[in-house]
Amino acid sequence: MIENKTIIPRDSKLVKLTFTRDSVGSATISKISREHNVDVNIMLANVDVVNADALGGIIASIEGNKEDIQDAINYLHASNVKVEVIHHA
């Protein structure tokens, strides 16, 4: 049996991002990487179409210094993305 262990980098937060029709369709992940000086590593993603609306979620690691990570999370909230911190590294 093969074990799959995910290593969470230091100076990162593992987050669950939930997108709704108001937040799907924009380049949100690219924007937080560029504008908030963080790296985003998408570990799992699931997007479905319900009644012609794309809905979905992502599990991702956001890496950087604490202030930049918090700024990125604040931006996600302002962009109508629900953010749940799963793990602090």
PDB file of C-alpha atoms in Angstrom:
ATOM      1  CA  MET A   1       0.000   0.000   0.000  1.00  0.00           C
ATOM      2  CA  ILE A   2       1.298   3.460  -0.908  1.00  0.00           C
ATOM      3  CA  GLU A   3       0.813   6.225   1.625  1.00  0.00           C
ATOM      4  CA  ASN A   4       0.114   9.707   0.350  1.00  0.00           C
ATOM      5  CA  LYS A   5       1.409  12.316   2.788  1.00  0.00           C
ATOM      6  CA  THR A   6       1.197  15.989   2.047  1.00  0.00           C
ATOM      7  CA  ILE A   7       3.941  18.161   3.462  1.00  0.00           C
ATOM      8  CA  ILE A   8       2.767  21.646   4.352  1.00  0.00           C
ATOM      9  CA  PRO A   9       5.608  24.148   3.835  1.00  0.00           C
ATOM     10  CA  ARG A  10       6.676  26.468   6.641  1.00  0.00           C
ATOM     11  CA  ASP A  11       5.267  29.972   6.446  1.00  0.00           C
ATOM     12  CA  SER A  12       2.048  28.774   4.846  1.00  0.00           C
ATOM     13  CA  LYS A  13      -1.617  28.125   5.533  1.00  0.00           C
ATOM     14  CA  LEU A  14      -3.610  25.242   4.130  1.00  0.00           C
ATOM     15  CA  VAL A  15      -6.996  26.621   3.135  1.00  0.00           C
ATOM     16  CA  LYS A  16     -10.273  25.464   1.694  1.00  0.00           C
ATOM     17  CA  LEU A  17     -11.620  28.007  -0.783  1.00  0.00           C
ATOM     18  CA  THR A  18     -15.278  27.819  -1.772  1.00  0.00           C
ATOM     19  CA  PHE A  19     -16.360  29.682  -4.889  1.00  0.00           C
ATOM     20  CA  THR A  20     -19.898  30.745  -5.807  1.00  0.00           C
ATOM     21  CA  ARG A  21     -21.296  32.211  -8.990  1.00  0.00           C
ATOM     22  CA  ASP A  22     -20.180  35.637  -7.745  1.00  0.00           C
ATOM     23  CA  SER A  23     -16.555  34.529  -7.410  1.00  0.00           C
ATOM     24  CA  VAL A  24     -16.074  31.939 -10.170  1.00  0.00           C
ATOM     25  CA  GLY A  25     -14.806  33.156 -13.499  1.00  0.00           C
ATOM     26  CA  SER A  26     -12.224  35.702 -12.410  1.00  0.00           C
ATOM     27  CA  ALA A  27      -8.501  35.061 -12.114  1.00  0.00           C
ATOM     28  CA  THR A  28      -8.588  35.253  -8.314  1.00  0.00           C
ATOM     29  CA  ILE A  29      -5.764  32.782  -7.636  1.00  0.00           C
ATOM     30  CA  SER A  30      -3.461  34.495 -10.140  1.00  0.00           C
ATOM     31  CA  LYS A  31      -4.294  37.893  -8.675  1.00  0.00           C
ATOM     32  CA  ILE A  32      -3.437  36.960  -5.093  1.00  0.00           C
ATOM     33  CA  SER A  33      -0.141  35.469  -6.263  1.00  0.00           C
ATOM     34  CA  ARG A  34       0.820  38.603  -8.189  1.00  0.00           C
ATOM     35  CA  GLU A  35      -0.658  41.327  -6.019  1.00  0.00           C
ATOM     36  CA  HIS A  36      -0.034  39.909  -2.535  1.00  0.00           C
ATOM     37  CA  ASN A  37       3.396  38.309  -3.002  1.00  0.00           C
ATOM     38  CA  VAL A  38       2.285  34.775  -2.090  1.00  0.00           C
ATOM     39  CA  ASP A  39       2.642  31.420  -3.799  1.00  0.00           C
ATOM     40  CA  VAL A  40      -0.463  29.277  -4.155  1.00  0.00           C
ATOM     41  CA  ASN A  41      -0.144  25.532  -4.538  1.00  0.00           C
ATOM     42  CA  ILE A  42      -3.468  23.959  -5.541  1.00  0.00           C
ATOM     43  CA  MET A  43      -3.670  20.486  -4.023  1.00  0.00           C
ATOM     44  CA  LEU A  44      -7.255  19.542  -4.879  1.00  0.00           C
ATOM     45  CA  ALA A  45      -9.930  21.222  -6.966  1.00  0.00           C
ATOM     46  CA  ASN A  46     -13.546  20.447  -7.789  1.00  0.00           C
ATOM     47  CA  VAL A  47     -15.812  22.591  -9.939  1.00  0.00           C
ATOM     48  CA  ASP A  48     -19.346  21.657 -10.995  1.00  0.00           C
ATOM     49  CA  VAL A  49     -21.962  23.388 -13.095  1.00  0.00           C
ATOM     50  CA  VAL A  50     -25.358  23.740 -11.412  1.00  0.00           C
ATOM     51  CA  ASN A  51     -28.170  25.534 -13.238  1.00  0.00           C
ATOM     52  CA  ALA A  52     -25.610  27.045 -15.643  1.00  0.00           C
ATOM     53  CA  ASP A  53     -23.562  28.418 -12.728  1.00  0.00           C
ATOM     54  CA  ALA A  54     -20.068  27.151 -11.957  1.00  0.00           C
ATOM     55  CA  LEU A  55     -19.617  26.304  -8.287  1.00  0.00           C
ATOM     56  CA  GLY A  56     -16.673  24.684  -6.605  1.00  0.00           C
ATOM     57  CA  GLY A  57     -13.840  24.565  -4.195  1.00  0.00           C
ATOM     58  CA  ILE A  58     -10.101  24.296  -3.911  1.00  0.00           C
ATOM     59  CA  ILE A  59      -7.776  23.005  -1.230  1.00  0.00           C
ATOM     60  CA  ALA A  60      -4.570  25.020  -1.502  1.00  0.00           C
ATOM     61  CA  SER A  61      -1.452  25.996   0.365  1.00  0.00           C
ATOM     62  CA  ILE A  62      -0.832  29.757   0.484  1.00  0.00           C
ATOM     63  CA  GLU A  63       2.847  30.422   1.125  1.00  0.00           C
ATOM     64  CA  GLY A  64       4.606  33.638   2.095  1.00  0.00           C
ATOM     65  CA  ASN A  65       5.109  35.875   5.092  1.00  0.00           C
ATOM     66  CA  LYS A  66       2.242  36.151   7.583  1.00  0.00           C
ATOM     67  CA  GLU A  67       1.192  39.654   6.571  1.00  0.00           C
ATOM     68  CA  ASP A  68       1.086  38.830   2.853  1.00  0.00           C
ATOM     69  CA  ILE A  69      -0.887  35.630   3.519  1.00  0.00           C
ATOM     70  CA  GLN A  70      -3.425  37.559   5.609  1.00  0.00           C
ATOM     71  CA  ASP A  71      -3.690  40.260   2.916  1.00  0.00           C
ATOM     72  CA  ALA A  72      -4.362  37.518   0.333  1.00  0.00           C
ATOM     73  CA  ILE A  73      -7.046  35.958   2.562  1.00  0.00           C
ATOM     74  CA  ASN A  74      -8.652  39.383   3.066  1.00  0.00           C
ATOM     75  CA  TYR A  75      -8.695  39.866  -0.715  1.00  0.00           C
ATOM     76  CA  LEU A  76     -10.342  36.461  -1.156  1.00  0.00           C
ATOM     77  CA  HIS A  77     -13.062  37.407   1.349  1.00  0.00           C
ATOM     78  CA  ALA A  78     -13.622  40.707  -0.473  1.00  0.00           C
ATOM     79  CA  SER A  79     -13.928  38.716  -3.728  1.00  0.00           C
ATOM     80  CA  ASN A  80     -16.805  36.633  -2.297  1.00  0.00           C
ATOM     81  CA  VAL A  81     -14.649  33.551  -1.790  1.00  0.00           C
ATOM     82  CA  LYS A  82     -15.316  31.654   1.437  1.00  0.00           C
ATOM     83  CA  VAL A  83     -11.986  30.872   3.139  1.00  0.00           C
ATOM     84  CA  GLU A  84     -11.572  28.184   5.792  1.00  0.00           C
ATOM     85  CA  VAL A  85      -8.080  27.785   7.272  1.00  0.00           C
ATOM     86  CA  ILE A  86      -7.479  24.049   7.666  1.00  0.00           C
ATOM     87  CA  HIS A  87      -3.901  24.151   8.956  1.00  0.00           C
ATOM     88  CA  HIS A  88      -1.380  26.783  10.074  1.00  0.00           C
ATOM     89  CA  ALA A  89       2.225  25.803   9.369  1.00  0.00           C
TER      90      ALA A  89
END
